[in-house]
Coordinates of C-alpha atoms in Angstrom, one line a residue:
X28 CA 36.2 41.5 -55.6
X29 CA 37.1 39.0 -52.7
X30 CA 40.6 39.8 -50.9
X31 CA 42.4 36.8 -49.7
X32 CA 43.8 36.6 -46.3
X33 CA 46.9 33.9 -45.4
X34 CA 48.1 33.8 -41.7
X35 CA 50.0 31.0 -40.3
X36 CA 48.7 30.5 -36.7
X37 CA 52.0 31.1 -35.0
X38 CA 51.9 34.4 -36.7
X39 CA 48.9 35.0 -35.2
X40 CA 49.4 34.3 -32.1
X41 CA 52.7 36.5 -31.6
X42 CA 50.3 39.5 -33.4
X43 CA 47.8 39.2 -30.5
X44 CA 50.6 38.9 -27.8
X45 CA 52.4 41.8 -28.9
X46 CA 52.6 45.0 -26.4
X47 CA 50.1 47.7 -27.1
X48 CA 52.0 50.3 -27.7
X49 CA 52.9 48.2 -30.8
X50 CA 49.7 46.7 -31.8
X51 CA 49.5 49.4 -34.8
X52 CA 51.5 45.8 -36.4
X53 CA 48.2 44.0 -36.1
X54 CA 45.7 46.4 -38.1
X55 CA 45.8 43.8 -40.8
X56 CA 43.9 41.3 -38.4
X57 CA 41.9 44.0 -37.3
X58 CA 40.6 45.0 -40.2
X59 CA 39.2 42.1 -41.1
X60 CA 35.3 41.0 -40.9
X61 CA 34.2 40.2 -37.8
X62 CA 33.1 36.4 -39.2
X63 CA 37.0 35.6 -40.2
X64 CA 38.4 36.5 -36.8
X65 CA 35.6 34.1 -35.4
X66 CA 37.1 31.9 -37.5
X67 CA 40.9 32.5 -36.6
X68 CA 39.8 32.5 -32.8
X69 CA 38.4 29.3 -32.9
X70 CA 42.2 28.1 -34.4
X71 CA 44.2 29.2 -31.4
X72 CA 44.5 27.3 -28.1
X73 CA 41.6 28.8 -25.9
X74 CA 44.0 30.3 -23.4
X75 CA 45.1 32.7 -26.6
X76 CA 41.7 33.3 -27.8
X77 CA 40.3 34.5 -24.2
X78 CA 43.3 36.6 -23.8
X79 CA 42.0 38.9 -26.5
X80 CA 39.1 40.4 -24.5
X81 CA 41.7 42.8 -23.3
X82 CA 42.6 44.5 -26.5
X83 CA 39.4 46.4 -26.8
X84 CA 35.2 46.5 -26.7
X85 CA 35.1 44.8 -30.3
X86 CA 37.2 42.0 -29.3
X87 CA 35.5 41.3 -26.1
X88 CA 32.1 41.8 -27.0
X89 CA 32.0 40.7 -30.9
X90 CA 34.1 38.6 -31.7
X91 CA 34.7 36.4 -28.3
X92 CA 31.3 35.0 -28.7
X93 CA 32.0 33.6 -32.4
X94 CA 34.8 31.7 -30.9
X95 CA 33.2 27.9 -31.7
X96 CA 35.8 25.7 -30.6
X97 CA 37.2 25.6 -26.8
X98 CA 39.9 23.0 -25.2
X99 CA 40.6 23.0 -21.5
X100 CA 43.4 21.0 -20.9
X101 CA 45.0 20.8 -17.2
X102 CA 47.5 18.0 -18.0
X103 CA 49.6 20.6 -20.0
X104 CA 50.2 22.5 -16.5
X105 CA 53.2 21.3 -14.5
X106 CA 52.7 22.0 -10.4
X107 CA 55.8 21.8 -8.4
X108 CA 54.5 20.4 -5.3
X109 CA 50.3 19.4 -4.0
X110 CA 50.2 22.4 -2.6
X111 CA 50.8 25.1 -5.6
X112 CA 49.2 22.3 -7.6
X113 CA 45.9 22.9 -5.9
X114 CA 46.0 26.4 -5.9
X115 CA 47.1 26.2 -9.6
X116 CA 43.8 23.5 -10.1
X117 CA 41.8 26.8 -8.2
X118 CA 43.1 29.2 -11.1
X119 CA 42.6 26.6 -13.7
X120 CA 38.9 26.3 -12.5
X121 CA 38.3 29.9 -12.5
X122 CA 40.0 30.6 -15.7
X123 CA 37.0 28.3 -17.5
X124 CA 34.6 29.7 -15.5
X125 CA 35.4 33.7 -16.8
X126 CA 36.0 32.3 -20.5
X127 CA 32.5 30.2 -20.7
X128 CA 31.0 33.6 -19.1
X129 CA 32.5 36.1 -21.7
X130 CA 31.0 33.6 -24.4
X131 CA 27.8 33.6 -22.5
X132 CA 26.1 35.6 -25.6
X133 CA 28.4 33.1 -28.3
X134 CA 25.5 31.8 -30.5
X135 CA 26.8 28.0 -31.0
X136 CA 30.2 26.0 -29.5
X137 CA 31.0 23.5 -32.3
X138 CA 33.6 21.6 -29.9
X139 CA 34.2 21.1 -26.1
X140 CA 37.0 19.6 -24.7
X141 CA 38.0 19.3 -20.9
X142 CA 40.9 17.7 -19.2
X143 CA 40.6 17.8 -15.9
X144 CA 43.3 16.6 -13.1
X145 CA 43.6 17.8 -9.6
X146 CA 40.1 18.6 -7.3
X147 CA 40.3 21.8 -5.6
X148 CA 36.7 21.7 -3.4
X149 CA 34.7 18.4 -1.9
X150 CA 34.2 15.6 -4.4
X151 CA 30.4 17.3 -4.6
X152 CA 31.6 21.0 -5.0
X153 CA 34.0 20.1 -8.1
X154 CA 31.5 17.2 -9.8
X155 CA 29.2 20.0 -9.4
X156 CA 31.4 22.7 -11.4
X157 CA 32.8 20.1 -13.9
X158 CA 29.0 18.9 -15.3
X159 CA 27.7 22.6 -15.2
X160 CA 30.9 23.6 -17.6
X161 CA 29.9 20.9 -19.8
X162 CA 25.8 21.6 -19.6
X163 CA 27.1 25.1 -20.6
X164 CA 28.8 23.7 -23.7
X165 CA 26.2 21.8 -24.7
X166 CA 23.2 24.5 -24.6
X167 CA 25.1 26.1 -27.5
X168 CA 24.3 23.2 -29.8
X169 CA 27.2 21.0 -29.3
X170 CA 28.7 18.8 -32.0
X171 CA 32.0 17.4 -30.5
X172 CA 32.4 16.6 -26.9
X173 CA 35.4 15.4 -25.8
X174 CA 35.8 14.1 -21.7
X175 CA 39.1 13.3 -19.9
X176 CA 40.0 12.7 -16.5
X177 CA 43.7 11.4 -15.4
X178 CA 43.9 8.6 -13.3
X179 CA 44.8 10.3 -9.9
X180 CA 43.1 9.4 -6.5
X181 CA 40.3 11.3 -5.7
X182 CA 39.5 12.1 -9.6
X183 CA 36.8 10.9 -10.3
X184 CA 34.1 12.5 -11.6
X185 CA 30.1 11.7 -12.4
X186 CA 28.5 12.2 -15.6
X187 CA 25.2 13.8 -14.9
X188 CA 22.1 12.2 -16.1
X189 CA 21.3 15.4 -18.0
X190 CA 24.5 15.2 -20.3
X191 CA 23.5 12.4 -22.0
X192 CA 20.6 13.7 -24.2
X193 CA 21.9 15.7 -27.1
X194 CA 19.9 15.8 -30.2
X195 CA 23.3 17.6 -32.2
X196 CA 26.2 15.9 -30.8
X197 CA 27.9 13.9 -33.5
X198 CA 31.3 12.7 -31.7
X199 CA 31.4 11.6 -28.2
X200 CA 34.7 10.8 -26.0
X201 CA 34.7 9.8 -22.7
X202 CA 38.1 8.5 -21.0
X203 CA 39.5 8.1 -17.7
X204 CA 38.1 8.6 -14.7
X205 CA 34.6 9.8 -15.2
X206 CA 31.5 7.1 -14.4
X207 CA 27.8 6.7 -16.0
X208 CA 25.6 5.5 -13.8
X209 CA 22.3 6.6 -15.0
X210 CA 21.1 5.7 -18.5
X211 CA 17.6 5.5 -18.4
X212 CA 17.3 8.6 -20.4
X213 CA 20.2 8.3 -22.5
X214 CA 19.4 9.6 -26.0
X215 CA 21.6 11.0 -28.6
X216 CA 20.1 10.9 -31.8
X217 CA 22.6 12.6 -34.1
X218 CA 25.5 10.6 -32.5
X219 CA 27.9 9.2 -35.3
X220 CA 31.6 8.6 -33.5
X221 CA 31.4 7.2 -30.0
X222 CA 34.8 6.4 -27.8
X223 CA 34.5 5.3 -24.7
X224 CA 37.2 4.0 -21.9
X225 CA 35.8 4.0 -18.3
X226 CA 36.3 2.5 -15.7
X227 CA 32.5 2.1 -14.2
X228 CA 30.2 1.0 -17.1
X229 CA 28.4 -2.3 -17.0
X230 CA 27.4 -4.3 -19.8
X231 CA 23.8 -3.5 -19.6
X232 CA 24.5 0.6 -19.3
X233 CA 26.6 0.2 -22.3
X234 CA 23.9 -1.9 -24.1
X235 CA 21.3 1.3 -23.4
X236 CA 23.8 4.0 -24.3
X237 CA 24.4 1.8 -27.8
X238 CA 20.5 1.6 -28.0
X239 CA 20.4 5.2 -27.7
X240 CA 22.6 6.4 -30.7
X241 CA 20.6 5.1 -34.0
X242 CA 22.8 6.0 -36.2
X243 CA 26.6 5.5 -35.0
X244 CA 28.8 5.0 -37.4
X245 CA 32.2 4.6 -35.3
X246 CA 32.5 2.9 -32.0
X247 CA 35.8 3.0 -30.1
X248 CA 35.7 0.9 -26.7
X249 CA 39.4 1.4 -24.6
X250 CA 40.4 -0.3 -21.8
X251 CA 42.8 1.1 -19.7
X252 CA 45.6 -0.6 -17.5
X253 CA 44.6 -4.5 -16.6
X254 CA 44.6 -5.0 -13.1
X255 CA 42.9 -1.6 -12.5
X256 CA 39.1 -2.6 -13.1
X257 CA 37.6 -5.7 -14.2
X258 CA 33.9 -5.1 -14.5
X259 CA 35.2 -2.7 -17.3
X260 CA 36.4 -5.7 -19.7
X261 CA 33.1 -7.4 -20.4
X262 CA 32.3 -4.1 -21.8
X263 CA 33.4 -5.2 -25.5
X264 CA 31.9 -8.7 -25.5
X265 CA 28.9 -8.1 -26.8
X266 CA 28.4 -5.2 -29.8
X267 CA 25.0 -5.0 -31.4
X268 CA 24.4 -2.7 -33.7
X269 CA 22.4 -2.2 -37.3
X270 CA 25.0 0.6 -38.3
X271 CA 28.5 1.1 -36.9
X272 CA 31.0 0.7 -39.4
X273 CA 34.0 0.8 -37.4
X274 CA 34.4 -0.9 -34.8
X275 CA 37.7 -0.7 -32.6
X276 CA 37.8 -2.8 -29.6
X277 CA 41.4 -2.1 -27.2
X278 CA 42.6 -4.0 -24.7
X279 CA 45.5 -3.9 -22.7
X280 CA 47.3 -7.1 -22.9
X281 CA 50.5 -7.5 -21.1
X282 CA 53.1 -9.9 -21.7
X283 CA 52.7 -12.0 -19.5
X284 CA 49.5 -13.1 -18.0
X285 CA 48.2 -16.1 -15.8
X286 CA 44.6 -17.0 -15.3
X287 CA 45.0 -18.4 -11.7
X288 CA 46.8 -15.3 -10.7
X289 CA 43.5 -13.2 -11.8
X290 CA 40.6 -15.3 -11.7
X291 CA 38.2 -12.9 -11.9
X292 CA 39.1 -11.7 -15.7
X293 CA 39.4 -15.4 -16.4
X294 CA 35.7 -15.6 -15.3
X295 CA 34.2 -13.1 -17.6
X296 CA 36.9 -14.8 -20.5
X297 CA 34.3 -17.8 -20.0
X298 CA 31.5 -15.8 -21.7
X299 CA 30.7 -15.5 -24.9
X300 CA 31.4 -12.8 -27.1
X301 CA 28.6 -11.6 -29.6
X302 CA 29.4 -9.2 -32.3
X303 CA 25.8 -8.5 -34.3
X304 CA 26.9 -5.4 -36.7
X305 CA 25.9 -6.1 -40.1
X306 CA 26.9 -2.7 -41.7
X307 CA 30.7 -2.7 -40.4
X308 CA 33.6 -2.4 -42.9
X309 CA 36.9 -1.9 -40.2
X310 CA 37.2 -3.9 -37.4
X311 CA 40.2 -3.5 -35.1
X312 CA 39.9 -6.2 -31.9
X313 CA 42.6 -6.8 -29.6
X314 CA 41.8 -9.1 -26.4
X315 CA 42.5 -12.4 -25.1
X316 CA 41.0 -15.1 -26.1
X317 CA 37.6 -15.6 -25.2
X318 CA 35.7 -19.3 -24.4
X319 CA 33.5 -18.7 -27.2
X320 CA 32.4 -16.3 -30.2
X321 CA 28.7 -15.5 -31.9
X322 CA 29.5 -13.5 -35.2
X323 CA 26.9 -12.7 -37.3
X324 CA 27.2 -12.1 -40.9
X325 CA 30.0 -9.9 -41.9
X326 CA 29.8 -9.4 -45.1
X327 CA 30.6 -5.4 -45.6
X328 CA 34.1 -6.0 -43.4
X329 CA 37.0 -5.2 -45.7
X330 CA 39.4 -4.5 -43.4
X331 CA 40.4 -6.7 -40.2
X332 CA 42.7 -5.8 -37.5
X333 CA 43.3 -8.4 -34.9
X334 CA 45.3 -9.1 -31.5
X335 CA 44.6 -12.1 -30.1
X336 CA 46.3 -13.2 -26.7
X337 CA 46.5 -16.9 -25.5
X338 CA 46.2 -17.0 -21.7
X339 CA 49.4 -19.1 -21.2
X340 CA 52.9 -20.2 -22.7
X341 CA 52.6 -22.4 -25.5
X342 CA 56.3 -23.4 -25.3
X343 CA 55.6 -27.4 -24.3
X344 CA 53.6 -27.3 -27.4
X345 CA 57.2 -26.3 -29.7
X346 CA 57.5 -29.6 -31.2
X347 CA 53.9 -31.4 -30.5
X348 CA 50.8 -30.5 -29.9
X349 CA 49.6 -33.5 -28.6
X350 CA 52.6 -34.0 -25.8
X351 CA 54.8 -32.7 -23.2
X352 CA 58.0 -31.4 -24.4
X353 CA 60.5 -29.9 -22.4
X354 CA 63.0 -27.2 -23.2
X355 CA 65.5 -29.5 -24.9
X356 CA 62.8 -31.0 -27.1
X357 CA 62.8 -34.4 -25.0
X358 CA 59.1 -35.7 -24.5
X359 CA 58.3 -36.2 -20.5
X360 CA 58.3 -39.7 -19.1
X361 CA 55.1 -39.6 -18.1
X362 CA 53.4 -39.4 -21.6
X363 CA 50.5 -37.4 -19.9
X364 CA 48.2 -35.7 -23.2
X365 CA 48.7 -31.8 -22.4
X366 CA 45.8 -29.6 -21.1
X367 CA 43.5 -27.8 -23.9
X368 CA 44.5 -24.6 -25.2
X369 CA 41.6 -22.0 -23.7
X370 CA 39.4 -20.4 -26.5
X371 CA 37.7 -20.9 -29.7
X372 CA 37.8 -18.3 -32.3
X373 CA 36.4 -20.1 -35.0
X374 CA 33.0 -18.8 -35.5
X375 CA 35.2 -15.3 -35.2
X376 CA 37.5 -16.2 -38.1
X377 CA 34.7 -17.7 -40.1
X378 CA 33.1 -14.0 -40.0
X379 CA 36.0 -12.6 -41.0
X380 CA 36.5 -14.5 -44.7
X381 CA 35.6 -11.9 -46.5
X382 CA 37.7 -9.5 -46.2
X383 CA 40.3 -8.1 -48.7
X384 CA 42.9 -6.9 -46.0
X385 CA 43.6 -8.4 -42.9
X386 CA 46.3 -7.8 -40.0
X387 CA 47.9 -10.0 -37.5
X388 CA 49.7 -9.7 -34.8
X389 CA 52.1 -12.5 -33.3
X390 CA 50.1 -13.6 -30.9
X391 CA 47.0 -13.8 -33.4
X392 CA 49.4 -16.2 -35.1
X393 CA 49.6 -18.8 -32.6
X394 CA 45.7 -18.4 -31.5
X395 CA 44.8 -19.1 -35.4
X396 CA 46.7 -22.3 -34.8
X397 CA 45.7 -23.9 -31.4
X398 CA 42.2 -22.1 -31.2
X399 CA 40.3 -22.0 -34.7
X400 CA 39.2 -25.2 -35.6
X401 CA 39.0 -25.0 -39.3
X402 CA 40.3 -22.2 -41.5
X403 CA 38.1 -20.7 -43.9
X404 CA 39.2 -19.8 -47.2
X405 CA 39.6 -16.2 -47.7
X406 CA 38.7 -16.0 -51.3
X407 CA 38.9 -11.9 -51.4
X408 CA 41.9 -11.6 -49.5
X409 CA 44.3 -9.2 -51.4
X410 CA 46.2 -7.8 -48.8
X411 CA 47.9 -9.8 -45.8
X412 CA 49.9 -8.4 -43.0
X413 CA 52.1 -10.4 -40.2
X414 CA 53.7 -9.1 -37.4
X415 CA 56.7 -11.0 -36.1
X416 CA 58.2 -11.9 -32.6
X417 CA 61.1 -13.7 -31.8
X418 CA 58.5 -15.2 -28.9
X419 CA 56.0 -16.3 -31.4
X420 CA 55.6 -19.5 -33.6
X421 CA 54.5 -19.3 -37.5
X422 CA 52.4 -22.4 -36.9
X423 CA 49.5 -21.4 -39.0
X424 CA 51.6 -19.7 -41.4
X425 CA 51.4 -22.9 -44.2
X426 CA 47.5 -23.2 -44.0
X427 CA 47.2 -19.9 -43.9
X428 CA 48.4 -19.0 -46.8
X429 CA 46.8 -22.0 -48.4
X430 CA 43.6 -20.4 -47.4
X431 CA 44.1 -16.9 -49.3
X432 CA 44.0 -18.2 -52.8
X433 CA 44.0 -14.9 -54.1
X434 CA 46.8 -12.9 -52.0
X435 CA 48.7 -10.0 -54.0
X436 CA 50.1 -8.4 -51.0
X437 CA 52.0 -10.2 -48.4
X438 CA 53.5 -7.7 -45.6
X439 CA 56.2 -8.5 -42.5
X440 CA 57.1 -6.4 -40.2
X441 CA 60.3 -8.7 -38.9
X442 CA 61.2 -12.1 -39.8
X443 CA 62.5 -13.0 -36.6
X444 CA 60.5 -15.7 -35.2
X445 CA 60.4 -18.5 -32.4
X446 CA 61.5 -21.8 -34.1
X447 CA 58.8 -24.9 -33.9
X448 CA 58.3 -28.0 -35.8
X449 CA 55.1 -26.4 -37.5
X450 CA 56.2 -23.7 -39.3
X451 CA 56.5 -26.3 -42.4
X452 CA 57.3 -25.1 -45.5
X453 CA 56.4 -22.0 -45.0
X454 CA 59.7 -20.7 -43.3
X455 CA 63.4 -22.2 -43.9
X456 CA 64.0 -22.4 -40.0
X457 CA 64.9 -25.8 -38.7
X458 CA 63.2 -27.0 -35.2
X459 CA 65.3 -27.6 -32.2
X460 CA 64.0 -31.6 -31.9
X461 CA 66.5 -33.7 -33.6
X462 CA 63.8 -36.1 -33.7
X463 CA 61.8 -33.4 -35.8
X464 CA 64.2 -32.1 -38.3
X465 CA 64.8 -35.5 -39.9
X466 CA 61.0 -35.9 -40.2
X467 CA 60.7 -32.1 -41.7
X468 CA 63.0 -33.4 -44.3
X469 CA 61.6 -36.8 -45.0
X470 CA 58.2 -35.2 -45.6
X471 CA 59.5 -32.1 -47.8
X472 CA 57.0 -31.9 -50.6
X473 CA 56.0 -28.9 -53.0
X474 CA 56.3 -25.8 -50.7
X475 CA 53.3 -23.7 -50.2
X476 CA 55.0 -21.0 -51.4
X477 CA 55.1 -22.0 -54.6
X478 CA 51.2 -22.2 -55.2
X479 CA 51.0 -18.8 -53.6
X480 CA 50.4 -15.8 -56.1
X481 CA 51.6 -12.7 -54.3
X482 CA 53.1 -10.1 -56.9
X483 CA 54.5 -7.9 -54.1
X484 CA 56.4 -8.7 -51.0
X485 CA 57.0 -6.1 -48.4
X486 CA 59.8 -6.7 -45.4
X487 CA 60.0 -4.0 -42.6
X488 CA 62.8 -3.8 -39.8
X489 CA 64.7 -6.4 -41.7
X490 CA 67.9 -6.6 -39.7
X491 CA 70.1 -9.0 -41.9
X492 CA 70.6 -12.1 -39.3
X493 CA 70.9 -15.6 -40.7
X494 CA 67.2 -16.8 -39.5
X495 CA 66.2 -13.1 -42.3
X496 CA 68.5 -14.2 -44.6
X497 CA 67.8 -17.8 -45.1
X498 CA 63.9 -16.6 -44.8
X499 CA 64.5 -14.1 -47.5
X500 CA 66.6 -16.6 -49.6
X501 CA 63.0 -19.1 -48.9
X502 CA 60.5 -16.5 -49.7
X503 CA 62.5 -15.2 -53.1
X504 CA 63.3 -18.7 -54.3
X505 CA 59.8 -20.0 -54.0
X506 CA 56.8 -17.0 -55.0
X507 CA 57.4 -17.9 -58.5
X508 CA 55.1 -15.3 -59.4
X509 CA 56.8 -12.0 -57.7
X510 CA 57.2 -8.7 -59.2
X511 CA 58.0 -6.5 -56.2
X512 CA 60.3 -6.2 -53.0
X513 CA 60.2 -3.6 -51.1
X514 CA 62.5 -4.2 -48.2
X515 CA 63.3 -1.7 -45.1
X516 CA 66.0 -1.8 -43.4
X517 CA 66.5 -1.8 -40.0
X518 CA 68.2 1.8 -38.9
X519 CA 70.7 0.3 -36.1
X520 CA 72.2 -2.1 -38.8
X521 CA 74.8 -1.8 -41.6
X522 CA 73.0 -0.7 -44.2
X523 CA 74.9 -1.2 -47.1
X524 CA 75.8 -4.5 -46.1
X525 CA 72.5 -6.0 -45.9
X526 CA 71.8 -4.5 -49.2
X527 CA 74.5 -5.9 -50.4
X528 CA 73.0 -9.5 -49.0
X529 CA 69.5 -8.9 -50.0
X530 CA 70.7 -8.3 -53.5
X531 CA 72.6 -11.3 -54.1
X532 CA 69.9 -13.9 -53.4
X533 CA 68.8 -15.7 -56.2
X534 CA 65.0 -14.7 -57.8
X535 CA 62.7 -17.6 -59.0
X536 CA 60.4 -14.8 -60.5
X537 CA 62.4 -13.5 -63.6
X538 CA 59.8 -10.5 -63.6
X539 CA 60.7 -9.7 -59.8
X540 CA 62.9 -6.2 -58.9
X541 CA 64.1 -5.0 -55.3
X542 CA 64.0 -2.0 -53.7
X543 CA 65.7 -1.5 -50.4
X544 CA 64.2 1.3 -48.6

């Protein structure tokens, strides 16, 4: 008969911690087979687990090498000043030295993970000690390695040539400050989740360490802050692969960016991207907006997750995009055409068609309008999720949802949006161009809205401000065919009196039923 054993890890931890002259109180770990403590060791934070090597011979001798996981993670230690923080880096350095010798008998190490901050010796001396802690790992028939280095001057650290041959790693991660250089050799058969964000890795290393892994699964590429490294960006443009799945592609975009202020990134932005990865299902891509895409066929995606970024201010394009406007919606005397919009996503939407859920952030909004030149028709669309900004038009919104024929789902994270003349029908907001509104009117046909078939509309952060409440009072007296609201309020407001709002606009779907969350 097979005795059950339940311990919470904190309960653990305060048994092992406990004073010997009290440690009769942890006989019941004791007693139990050396395999389960293995087990339990591996659970605890490494610091924990090597701290047990004191209690006795058994501990130190049997059951230390069974521990299979082991984190090392510097960030966690708070140094008052340099000076105790290098000394601190020194004890830190030969704390992972003793553990990875008491488990120099462990038969496997399952997972590795290292954080490493401050340098204590030369740059040689610590890249040195840093790669031979990780060869150690790896001899033990590695599965998950897991590399991070801070950004701090004087960080960074080289991945030895050596490293990158594993035929039993199956997840990789590699941020921060560490740099491949040599990839001749690269090989890791048995390689299934693969995250990289570095900040020294050229397009044509990155094509041989993609080459290397035949059968990835999940490939995570992260760029860090924007002005920090360039070379790093063209990194993502071009993803060939016969097997990833998911594909997750992050780039820092801030707010407000000008291409004459950083010609270089512009430069690569005039490239094409090429995405080759017939087997993927999830794709997650946030970037600006490059010259030019090469999809291939992407007919496993389900899923599509996009952040597209313009390279400038569409704001003289509020009311035309054809013409100048200026703030007040008065066209300039000049009547010079305005300059292109940069980028053509086209060929990257047309990938994307069919998909049965797809997310979009604001600024995906207003590249689907001035850079795709004709919207597919997203027959297997089910599920479609917007993301609002007060910044950021709806242009696309009526042709859009045109497009997705099929849509149950339609999601909103905010309402609040910046007012143009293009929103049409599908928003009840009225553009600032005098000129404009009385055209809106005269053209008012059958909205879109009403040809749409989503059964269930969701609302998140809805604050209860006229521009929400006369969109709210829009979307429920047009989607003739709605049978759920869910709508969550935002926490800062008065909650029971938007409710109160939100339940007195008038339904065109007799079937439809609200629920404020």
């Amino acid at each position: 008969m097979k005795t059950l054993f339940v311990f919470s890890v904190n309960s653990i931890v305060k048994l092992l911690v406990l004073p010997l002259e009290v440690s009769i109180m942890a006989d019941s770990i004791s007693s139990l087979p050396d395999e389960i403590l293995g087990k339990i060791l591996s659970l605890l934070p490494t610091k924990v687990a090597a701290s047990t090597s004191v209690l006795s011979k058994r501990w130190r001798r049997n059951l230390l090498p069974l521990v299979d996981r082991l984190s090392f993670d510097e960030s966690m230690v708070v140094y008052p000043n340099e000076e105790e923080a290098e000394n601190g880096s020194q004890r830190f350095s030969d704390f992972v030295d003793k553990t990875l010798a008491l488990l120099h008998n462990s038969p496997a190490i399952k997972t590795f993970s290292l954080c490493r901050v401050v340098m204590t010796k030369s740059y040689e001396d610590e890249n040195a000690r840093v790669n031979r802690w990780i060869w150690t790992a790896m001899e033990k028939g590695l599965l998950e390695l897991h590399l991070y280095a801070p950004t701090r001057l004087g960080s960074d650290l080289w991945i030895e040539p050596r490293l990158l041959r594993s035929n039993t790693l199956v997840k990789l991660t590699i941020s921060g400050h560490y740099h491949i250089y040599h990839t001749p050799n690269v090989y890791f058969p048995a390689l299934r989740s693969l995250y990289l964000m570095l900040l020294a890795l050229d397009l044509d290393r990155f094509g041989q360490i993609l080459d290397a892994c035949p059968v990835l699964e999940e490939l995570t590429i992260g760029y860090g802050d924007y002005y920090s490294d360039v070379a790093v960006i063209s990194v993502g443009t071009v993803v060939e692969h016969a097997s990833i799945k998911r594909l997750v592609i992050v780039t820092d975009l801030p707010d407000h960016a000008d291409y004459y202020l950083s010609l270089e990134y512009f430069d690569l932005a005039i490239q094409t991207v090429r995405f080759q990865a017939p087997s993927l299902v999830y794709l997650d891509y946030s970037s600006f907006v490059y010259q030019e895409y090469d999809v291939g066929v992407l007919d496993s995606l389900v899923e599509a997750r996009l952040s597209l970024k313009l390279w400038m201010s569409t704001s003289h394009y509020d009311f035309d995009d054809v013409y100048y406007y200026d703030y007040h919606g008065y066209l300039y005397d000049d009547d010079e055409p305005s300059p292109p919009i940069f980028g053509d996503v086209t060929c990257l939407v047309a990938a994307i068609r069919n998909i049965t859920t797809l997310h979009l952030s604001p600024d995906s909004l207003e590249v689907f309008h001035f850079c795709c030149v004709s919207m597919p028709i997203f027959n297997n669309l089910l599920n479609l999720s917007i993301e609002s900004n007060k910044q950021k038009g709806w242009q696309v919104m009526p042709l859009l949802l045109k497009s997705c024929p099929n849509l149950q789902t339609l999601v909103f994270k905010g309402l609040v949006h910046k007012v143009t003349n293009r929103c049409g029908d599908a928003c009840a907001c009225n553009p600032q161009n005098p000129s404009q509104k009385n055209s809106k009117k005269m053209e008012k046909k059958k909205c879109c809205l009403q040809t749409c078939r989503v059964k269930v509309l969701e609302i998140s952060d809805y604050g209860g401000c006229f521009q929400e409440v006369e969109q709210m009072r829009h979307f429920l007296g047009n989607l003739e065919c709605l049978e759920t609201v869910k709508v969550g309020v935002h926490p800062d407001k008065n909650s029971e009196f938007v409710r109160a709002n939100v339940m007195a606009l008038p339904l065109l779907s007799s079937k439809c039923t609200i629920q404020l969350l």
